[in-house]
Tab-separated table of C-alpha atoms and ligand atoms in Angstrom:
chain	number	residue	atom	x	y	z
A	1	UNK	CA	-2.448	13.917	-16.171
A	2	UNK	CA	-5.851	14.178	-17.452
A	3	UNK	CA	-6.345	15.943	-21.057
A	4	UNK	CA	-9.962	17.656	-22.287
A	5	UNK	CA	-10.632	19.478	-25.271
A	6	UNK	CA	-13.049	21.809	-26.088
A	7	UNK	CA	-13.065	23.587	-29.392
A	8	UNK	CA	-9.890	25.049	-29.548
A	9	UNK	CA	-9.247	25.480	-25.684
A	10	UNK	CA	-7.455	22.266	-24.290
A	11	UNK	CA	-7.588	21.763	-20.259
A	12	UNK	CA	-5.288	19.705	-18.396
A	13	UNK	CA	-5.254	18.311	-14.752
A	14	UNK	CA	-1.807	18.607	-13.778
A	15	UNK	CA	-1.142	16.155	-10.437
A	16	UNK	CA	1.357	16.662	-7.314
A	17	UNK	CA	3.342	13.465	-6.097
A	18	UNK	CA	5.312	12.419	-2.908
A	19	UNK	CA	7.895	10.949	-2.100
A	20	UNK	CA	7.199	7.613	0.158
A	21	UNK	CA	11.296	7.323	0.348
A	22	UNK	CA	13.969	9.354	-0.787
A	23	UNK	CA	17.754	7.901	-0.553
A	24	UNK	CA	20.793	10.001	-1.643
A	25	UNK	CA	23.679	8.371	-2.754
A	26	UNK	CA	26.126	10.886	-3.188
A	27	UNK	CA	26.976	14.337	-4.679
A	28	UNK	CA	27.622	14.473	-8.566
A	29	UNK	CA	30.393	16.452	-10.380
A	30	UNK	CA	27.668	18.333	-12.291
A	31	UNK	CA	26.339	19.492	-8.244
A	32	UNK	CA	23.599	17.188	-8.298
A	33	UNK	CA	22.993	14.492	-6.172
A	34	UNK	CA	22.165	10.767	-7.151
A	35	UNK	CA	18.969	9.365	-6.039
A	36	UNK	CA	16.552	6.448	-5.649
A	37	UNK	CA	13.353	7.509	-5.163
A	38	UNK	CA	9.804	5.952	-4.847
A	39	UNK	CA	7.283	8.771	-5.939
A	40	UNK	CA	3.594	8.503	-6.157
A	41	UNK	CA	1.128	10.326	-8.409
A	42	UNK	CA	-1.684	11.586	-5.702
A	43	UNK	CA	-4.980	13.498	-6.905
A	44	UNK	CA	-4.193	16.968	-5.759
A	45	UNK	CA	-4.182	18.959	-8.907
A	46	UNK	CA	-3.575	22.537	-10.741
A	47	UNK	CA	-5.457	22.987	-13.677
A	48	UNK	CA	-3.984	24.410	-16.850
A	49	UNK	CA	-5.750	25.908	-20.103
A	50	UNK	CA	-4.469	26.827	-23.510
A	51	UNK	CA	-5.663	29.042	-25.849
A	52	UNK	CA	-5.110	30.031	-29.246
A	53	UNK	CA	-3.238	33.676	-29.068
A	54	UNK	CA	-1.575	35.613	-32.030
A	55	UNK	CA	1.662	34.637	-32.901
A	56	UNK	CA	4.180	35.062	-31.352
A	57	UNK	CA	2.529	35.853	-27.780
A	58	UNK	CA	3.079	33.582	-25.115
A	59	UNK	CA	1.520	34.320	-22.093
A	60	UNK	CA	0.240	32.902	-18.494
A	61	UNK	CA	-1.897	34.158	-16.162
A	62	UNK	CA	-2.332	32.862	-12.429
A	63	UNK	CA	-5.545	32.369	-10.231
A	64	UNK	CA	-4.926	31.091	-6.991
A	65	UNK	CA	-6.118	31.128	-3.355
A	66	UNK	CA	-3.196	29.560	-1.894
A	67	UNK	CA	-1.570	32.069	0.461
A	68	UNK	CA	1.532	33.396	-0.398
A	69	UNK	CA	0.359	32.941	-4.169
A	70	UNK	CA	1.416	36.116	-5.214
A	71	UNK	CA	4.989	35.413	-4.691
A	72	UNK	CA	4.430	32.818	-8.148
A	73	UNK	CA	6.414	35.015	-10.733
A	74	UNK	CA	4.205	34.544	-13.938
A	75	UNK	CA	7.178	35.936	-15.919
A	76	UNK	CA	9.641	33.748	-17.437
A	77	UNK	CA	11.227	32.472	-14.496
A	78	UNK	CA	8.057	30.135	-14.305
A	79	UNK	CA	8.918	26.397	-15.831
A	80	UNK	CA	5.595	26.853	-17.581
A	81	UNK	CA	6.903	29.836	-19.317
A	82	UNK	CA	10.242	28.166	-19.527
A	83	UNK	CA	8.230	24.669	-21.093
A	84	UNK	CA	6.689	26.875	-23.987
A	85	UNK	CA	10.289	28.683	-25.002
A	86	UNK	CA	12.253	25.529	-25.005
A	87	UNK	CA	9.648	24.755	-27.710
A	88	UNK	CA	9.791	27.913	-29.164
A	89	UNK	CA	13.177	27.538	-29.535
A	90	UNK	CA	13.391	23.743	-30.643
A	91	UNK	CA	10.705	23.565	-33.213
A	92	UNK	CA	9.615	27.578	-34.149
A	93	UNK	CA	6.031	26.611	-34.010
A	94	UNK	CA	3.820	29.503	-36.377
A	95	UNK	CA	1.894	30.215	-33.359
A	96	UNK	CA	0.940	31.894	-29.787
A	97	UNK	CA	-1.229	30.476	-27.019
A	98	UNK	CA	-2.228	31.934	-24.129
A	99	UNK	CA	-2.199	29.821	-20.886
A	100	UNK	CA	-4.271	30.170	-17.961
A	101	UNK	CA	-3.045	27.855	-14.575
A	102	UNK	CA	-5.543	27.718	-11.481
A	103	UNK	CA	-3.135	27.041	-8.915
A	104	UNK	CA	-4.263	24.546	-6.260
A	105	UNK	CA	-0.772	22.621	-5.563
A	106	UNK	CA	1.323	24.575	-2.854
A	107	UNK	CA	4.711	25.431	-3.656
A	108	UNK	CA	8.093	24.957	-2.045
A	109	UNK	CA	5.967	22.279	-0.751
A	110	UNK	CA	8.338	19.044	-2.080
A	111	UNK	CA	4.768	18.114	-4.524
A	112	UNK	CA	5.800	18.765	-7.597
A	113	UNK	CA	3.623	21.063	-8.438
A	114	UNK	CA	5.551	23.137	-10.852
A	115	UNK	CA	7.157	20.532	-12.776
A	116	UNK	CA	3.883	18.757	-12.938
A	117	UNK	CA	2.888	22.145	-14.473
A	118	UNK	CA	6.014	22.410	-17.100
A	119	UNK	CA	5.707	18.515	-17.698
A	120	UNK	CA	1.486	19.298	-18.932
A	121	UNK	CA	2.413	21.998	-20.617
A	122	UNK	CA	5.207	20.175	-22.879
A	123	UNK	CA	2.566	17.886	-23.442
A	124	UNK	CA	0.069	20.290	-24.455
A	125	UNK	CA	1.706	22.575	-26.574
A	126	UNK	CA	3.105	18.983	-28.748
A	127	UNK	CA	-0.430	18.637	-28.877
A	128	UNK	CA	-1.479	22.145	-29.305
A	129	UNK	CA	0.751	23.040	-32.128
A	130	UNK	CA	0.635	19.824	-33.806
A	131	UNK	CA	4.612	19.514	-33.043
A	132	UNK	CA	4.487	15.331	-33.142
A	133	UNK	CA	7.468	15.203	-31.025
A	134	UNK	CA	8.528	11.773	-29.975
A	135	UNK	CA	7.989	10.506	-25.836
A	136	UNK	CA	12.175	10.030	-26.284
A	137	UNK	CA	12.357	14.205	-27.248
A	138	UNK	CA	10.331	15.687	-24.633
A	139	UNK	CA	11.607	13.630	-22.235
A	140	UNK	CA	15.251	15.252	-23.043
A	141	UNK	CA	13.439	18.435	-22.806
A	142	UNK	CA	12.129	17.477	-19.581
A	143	UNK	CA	15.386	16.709	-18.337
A	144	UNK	CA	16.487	20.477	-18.898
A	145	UNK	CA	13.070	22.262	-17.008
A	146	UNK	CA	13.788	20.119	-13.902
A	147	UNK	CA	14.516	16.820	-12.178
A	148	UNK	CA	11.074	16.118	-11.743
A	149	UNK	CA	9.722	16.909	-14.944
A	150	UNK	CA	10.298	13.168	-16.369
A	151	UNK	CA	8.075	11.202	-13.487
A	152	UNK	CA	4.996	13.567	-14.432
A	153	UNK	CA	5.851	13.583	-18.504
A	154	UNK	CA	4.670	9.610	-18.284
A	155	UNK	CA	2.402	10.179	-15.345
A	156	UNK	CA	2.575	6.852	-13.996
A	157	UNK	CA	0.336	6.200	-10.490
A	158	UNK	CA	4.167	5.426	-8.844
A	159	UNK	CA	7.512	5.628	-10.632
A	160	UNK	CA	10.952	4.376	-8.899
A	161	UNK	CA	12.902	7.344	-9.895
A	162	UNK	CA	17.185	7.364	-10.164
A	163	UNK	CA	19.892	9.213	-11.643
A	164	UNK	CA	18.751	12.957	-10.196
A	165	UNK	CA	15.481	11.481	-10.316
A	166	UNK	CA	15.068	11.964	-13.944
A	167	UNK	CA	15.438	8.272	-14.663
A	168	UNK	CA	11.993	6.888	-14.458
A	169	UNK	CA	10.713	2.822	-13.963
A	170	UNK	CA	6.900	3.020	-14.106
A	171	UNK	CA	6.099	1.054	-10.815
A	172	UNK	CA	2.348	-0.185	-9.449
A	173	UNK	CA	0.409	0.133	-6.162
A	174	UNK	CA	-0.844	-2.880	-4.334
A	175	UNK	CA	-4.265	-0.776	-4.334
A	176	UNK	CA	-4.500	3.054	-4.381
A	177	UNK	CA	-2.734	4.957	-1.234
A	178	UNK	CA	-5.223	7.402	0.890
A	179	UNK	CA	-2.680	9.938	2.227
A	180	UNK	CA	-3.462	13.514	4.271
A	181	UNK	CA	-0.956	15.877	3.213
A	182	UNK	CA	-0.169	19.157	5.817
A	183	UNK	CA	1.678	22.014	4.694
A	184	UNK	CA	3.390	24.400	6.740
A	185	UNK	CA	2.659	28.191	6.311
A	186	UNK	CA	6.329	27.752	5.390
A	187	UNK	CA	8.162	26.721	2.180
A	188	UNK	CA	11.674	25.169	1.618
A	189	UNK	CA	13.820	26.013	-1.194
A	190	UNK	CA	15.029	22.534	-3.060
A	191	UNK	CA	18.471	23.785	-3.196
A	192	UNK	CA	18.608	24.600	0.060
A	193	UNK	CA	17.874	21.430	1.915
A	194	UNK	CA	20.067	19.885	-0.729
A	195	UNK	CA	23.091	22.222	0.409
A	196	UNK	CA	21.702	21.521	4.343
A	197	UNK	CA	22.408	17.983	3.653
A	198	UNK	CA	25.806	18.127	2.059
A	199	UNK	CA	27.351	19.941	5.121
A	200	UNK	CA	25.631	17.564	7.488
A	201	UNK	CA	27.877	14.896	5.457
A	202	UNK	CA	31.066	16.562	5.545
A	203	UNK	CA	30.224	17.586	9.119
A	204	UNK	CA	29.581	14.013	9.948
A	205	UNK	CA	32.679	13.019	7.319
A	206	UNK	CA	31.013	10.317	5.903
A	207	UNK	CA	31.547	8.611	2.636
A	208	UNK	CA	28.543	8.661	-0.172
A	209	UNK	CA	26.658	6.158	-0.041
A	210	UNK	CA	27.098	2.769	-2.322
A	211	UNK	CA	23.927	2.252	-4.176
A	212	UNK	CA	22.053	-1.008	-4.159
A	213	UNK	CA	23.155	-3.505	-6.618
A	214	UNK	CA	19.793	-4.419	-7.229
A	215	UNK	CA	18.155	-0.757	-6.668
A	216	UNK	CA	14.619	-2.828	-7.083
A	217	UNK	CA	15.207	-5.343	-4.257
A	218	UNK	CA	14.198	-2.686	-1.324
A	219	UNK	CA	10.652	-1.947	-3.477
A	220	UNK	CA	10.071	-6.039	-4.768
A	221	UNK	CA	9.394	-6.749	-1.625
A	222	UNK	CA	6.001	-4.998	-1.914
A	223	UNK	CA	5.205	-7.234	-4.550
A	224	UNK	CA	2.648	-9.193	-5.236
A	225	UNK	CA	-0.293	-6.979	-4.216
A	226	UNK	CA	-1.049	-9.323	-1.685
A	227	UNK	CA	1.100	-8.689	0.750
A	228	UNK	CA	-0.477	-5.345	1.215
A	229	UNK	CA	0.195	-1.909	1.499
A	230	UNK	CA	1.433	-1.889	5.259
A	231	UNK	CA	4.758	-3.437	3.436
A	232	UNK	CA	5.387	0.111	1.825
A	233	UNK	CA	5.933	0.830	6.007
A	234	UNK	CA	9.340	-0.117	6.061
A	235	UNK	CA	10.283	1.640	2.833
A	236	UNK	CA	9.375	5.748	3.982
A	237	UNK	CA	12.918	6.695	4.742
A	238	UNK	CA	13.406	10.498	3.362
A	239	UNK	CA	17.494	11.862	3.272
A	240	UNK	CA	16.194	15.089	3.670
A	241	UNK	CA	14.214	14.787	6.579
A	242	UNK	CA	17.020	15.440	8.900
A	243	UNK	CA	18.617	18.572	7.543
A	244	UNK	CA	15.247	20.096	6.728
A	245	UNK	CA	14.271	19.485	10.411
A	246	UNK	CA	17.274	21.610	11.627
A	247	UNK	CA	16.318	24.582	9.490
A	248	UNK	CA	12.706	24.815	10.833
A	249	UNK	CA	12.039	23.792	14.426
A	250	UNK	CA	7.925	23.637	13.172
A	251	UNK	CA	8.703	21.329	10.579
A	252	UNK	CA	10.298	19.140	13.375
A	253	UNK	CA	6.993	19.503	15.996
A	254	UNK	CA	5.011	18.728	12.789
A	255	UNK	CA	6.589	15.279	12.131
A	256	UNK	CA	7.070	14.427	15.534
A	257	UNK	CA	3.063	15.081	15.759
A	258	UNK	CA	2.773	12.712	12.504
A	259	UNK	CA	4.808	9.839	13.871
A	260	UNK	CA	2.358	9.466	17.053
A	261	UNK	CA	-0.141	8.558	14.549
A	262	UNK	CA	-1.629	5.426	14.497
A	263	UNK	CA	-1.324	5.078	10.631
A	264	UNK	CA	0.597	3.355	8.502
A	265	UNK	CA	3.428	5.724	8.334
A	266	UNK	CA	4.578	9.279	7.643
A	267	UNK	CA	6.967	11.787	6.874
A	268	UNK	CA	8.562	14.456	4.571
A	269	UNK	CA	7.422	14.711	1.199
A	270	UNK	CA	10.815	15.385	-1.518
A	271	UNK	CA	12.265	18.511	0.317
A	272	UNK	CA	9.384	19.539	1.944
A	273	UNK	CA	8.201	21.388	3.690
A	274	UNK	CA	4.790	19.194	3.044
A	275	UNK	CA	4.463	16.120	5.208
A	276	UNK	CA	2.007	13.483	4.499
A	277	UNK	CA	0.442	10.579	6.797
A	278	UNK	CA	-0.224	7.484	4.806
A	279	UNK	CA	-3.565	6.129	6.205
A	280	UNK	CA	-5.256	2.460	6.023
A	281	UNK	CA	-8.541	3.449	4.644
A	282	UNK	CA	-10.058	6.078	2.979
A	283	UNK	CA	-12.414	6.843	6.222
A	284	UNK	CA	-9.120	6.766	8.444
A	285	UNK	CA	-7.770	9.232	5.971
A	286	UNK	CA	-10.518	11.780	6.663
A	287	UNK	CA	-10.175	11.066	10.139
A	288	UNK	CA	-6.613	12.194	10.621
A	289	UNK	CA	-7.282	15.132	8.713
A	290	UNK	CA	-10.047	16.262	11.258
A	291	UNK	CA	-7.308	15.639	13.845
A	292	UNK	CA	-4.440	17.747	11.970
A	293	UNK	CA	-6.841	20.837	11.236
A	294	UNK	CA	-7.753	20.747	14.927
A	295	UNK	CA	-3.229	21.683	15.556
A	296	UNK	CA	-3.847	24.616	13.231
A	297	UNK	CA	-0.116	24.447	11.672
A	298	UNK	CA	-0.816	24.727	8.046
A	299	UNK	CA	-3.115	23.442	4.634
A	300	UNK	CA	-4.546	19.984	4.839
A	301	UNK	CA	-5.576	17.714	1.978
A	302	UNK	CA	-7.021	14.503	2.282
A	303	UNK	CA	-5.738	12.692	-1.235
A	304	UNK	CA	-5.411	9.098	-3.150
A	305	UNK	CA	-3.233	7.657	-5.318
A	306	UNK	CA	-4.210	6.182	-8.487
A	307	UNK	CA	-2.971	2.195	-8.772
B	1	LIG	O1	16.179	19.828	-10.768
B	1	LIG	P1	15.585	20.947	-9.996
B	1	LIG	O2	15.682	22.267	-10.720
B	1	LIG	O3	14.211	20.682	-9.509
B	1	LIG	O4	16.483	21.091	-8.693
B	1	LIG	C1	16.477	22.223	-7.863
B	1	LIG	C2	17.758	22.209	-7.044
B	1	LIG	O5	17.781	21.094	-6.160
B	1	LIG	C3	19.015	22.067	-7.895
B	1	LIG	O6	19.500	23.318	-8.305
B	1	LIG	C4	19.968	21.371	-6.957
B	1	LIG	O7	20.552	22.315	-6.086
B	1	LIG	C5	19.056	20.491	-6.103
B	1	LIG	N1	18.985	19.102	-6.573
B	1	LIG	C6	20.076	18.261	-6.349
B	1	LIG	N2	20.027	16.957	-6.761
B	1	LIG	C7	18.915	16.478	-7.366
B	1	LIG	C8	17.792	17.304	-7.581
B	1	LIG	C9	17.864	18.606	-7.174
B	1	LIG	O8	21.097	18.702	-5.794
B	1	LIG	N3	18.881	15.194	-7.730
């Protein structure tokens, strides 16, 4: 998350993430699920602007050339709408703002994008009108806009995310990550894949699953930095690969494509329908993005991590 100010307009650079693994333990009573997840910060970003507007006026406009960008409600069904009210509401700042996002993350994508958005903008507007709430605060608020909001409140480069993911241990890279990320033409609903995988469970009557006593041990053992990056291999395990598969037989020809790769791995990103291929190098990176514009199946970004 990258802050500038000029005058009284203040820009952010609001990142996506993915998910190099994604385990579900079990359904919660509150219809969540628990989760471990490793999630990395990568540079694909939207760009968000604030400025001043009379009080009490809120309001967003969108500029994007993603297709199917018109179907991004600016209206208050957008967490960046939502952000700014749950502000309004908690602290009655004396003032409007109007707020401008360039939209460059796809959605329904499993980035992040909007609750990158929604985390920049709580930060913003604490800045903006000078609310001086605590780290502690708007990461409650967080909480409420989303699951993912937390991870991209503290924008670390990687975060080893549990409870519904809201639960966030700062975590670093061995060295930054050069990843191509394809997305489909299609999107996938969160809620959806979620439901996908609970009947898969009942289908398949299994129990939840126990969680690790030590939920670190699986991600220590990419630690120290020495022993490389090609360690984080045997960690990209995504629980909602498998349902998400069965609801789109592309997504399924896409990852099948991705796992011929020689690379170091790929996969799903979070509940897709992006999938990623994590490359050696930053030249192999641009490589395998030549190769995956050449199948024509969707957007392709060539990204890195920070470390
Ligand atoms: O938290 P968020 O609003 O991003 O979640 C969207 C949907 O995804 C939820 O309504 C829920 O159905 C599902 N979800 C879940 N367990 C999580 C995160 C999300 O079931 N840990």
């Amino acid at each position: 998350m990258r802050f500038s100010q000029q005058g009284e307009v203040l820009r952010v650079l609001t990142p996506a993430k993915i998910n190099l693994s994604l385990r579900i333990l079990g359904r919660r009573p509150d219809g969540y699920h628990d989760l471990q997840t490793l999630m990395v910060s990568v540079g694909l970003s939207d760009v968000l602007q604030f400025s001043p507007a009379p009080f009490p006026e809120v309001s967003l406009r969108l500029f994007s050339g993603l297709p199917g960008a018109a179907q991004i409600p600016v209206d208050d069904r957008n967490l960046i709408l939502k952000a700014a009210r749950l502000l309004q509401q908690e602290m009655s700042p004396r003032q409007g703002v109007e707020i401008t996002l360039w939209k460059r993350i796809p959605s329904e994508a499993g980035l992040g994008g909007g609750s990158s958005d929604a985390a920049a903008t709580l930060m913003a507007l604490n800045r903006y009108w000078r609310l001086n709430l605590p780290s502690n605060r708007l990461h409650e608020l967080a909480a409420k806009l989303g699951s993912d909001v937390n991870f991209f409140l503290d924008s670390p480069p990687a975060a080893f995310c549990t409870g519904r993911g809201e639960k966030i241990n700062a975590w670093s890279l061995p060295r930054p990550l050069h990843v191509v990320i394809i997305k489909p033409p299609f999107g996938l609903s969160t809620g959806r894949v979620f439901q996908a995988w609970g009947k898969r469970e009942s289908h398949e009557n299994s129990t939840n699953h126990q969680p690790d006593n030590d939920p670190f041990q699986q991600f220590r053992v990419c630690h120290p930095p020495s022993k490389g990056v090609r360690k984080l291999q045997s960690l990209l395990q995504n629980d909602l690969e498998p349902p998400a598969r069965t609801m789109t037989p592309d997504l399924e020809e896409l990852l099948s494509r991705l796992n011929h790769l020689d690379v170091i791995g790929s996969g799903m990103t979070g509940s897709g329908s992006a999938c990623f291929a994590l490359c050696r190098t930053a030249r192999q990176a641009r490589t395998i993005a030549g190769r995956c514009r050449n199948w024509r199946v969707g957007q392709v970004f060539v990204v890195s991590s920070g470390v």
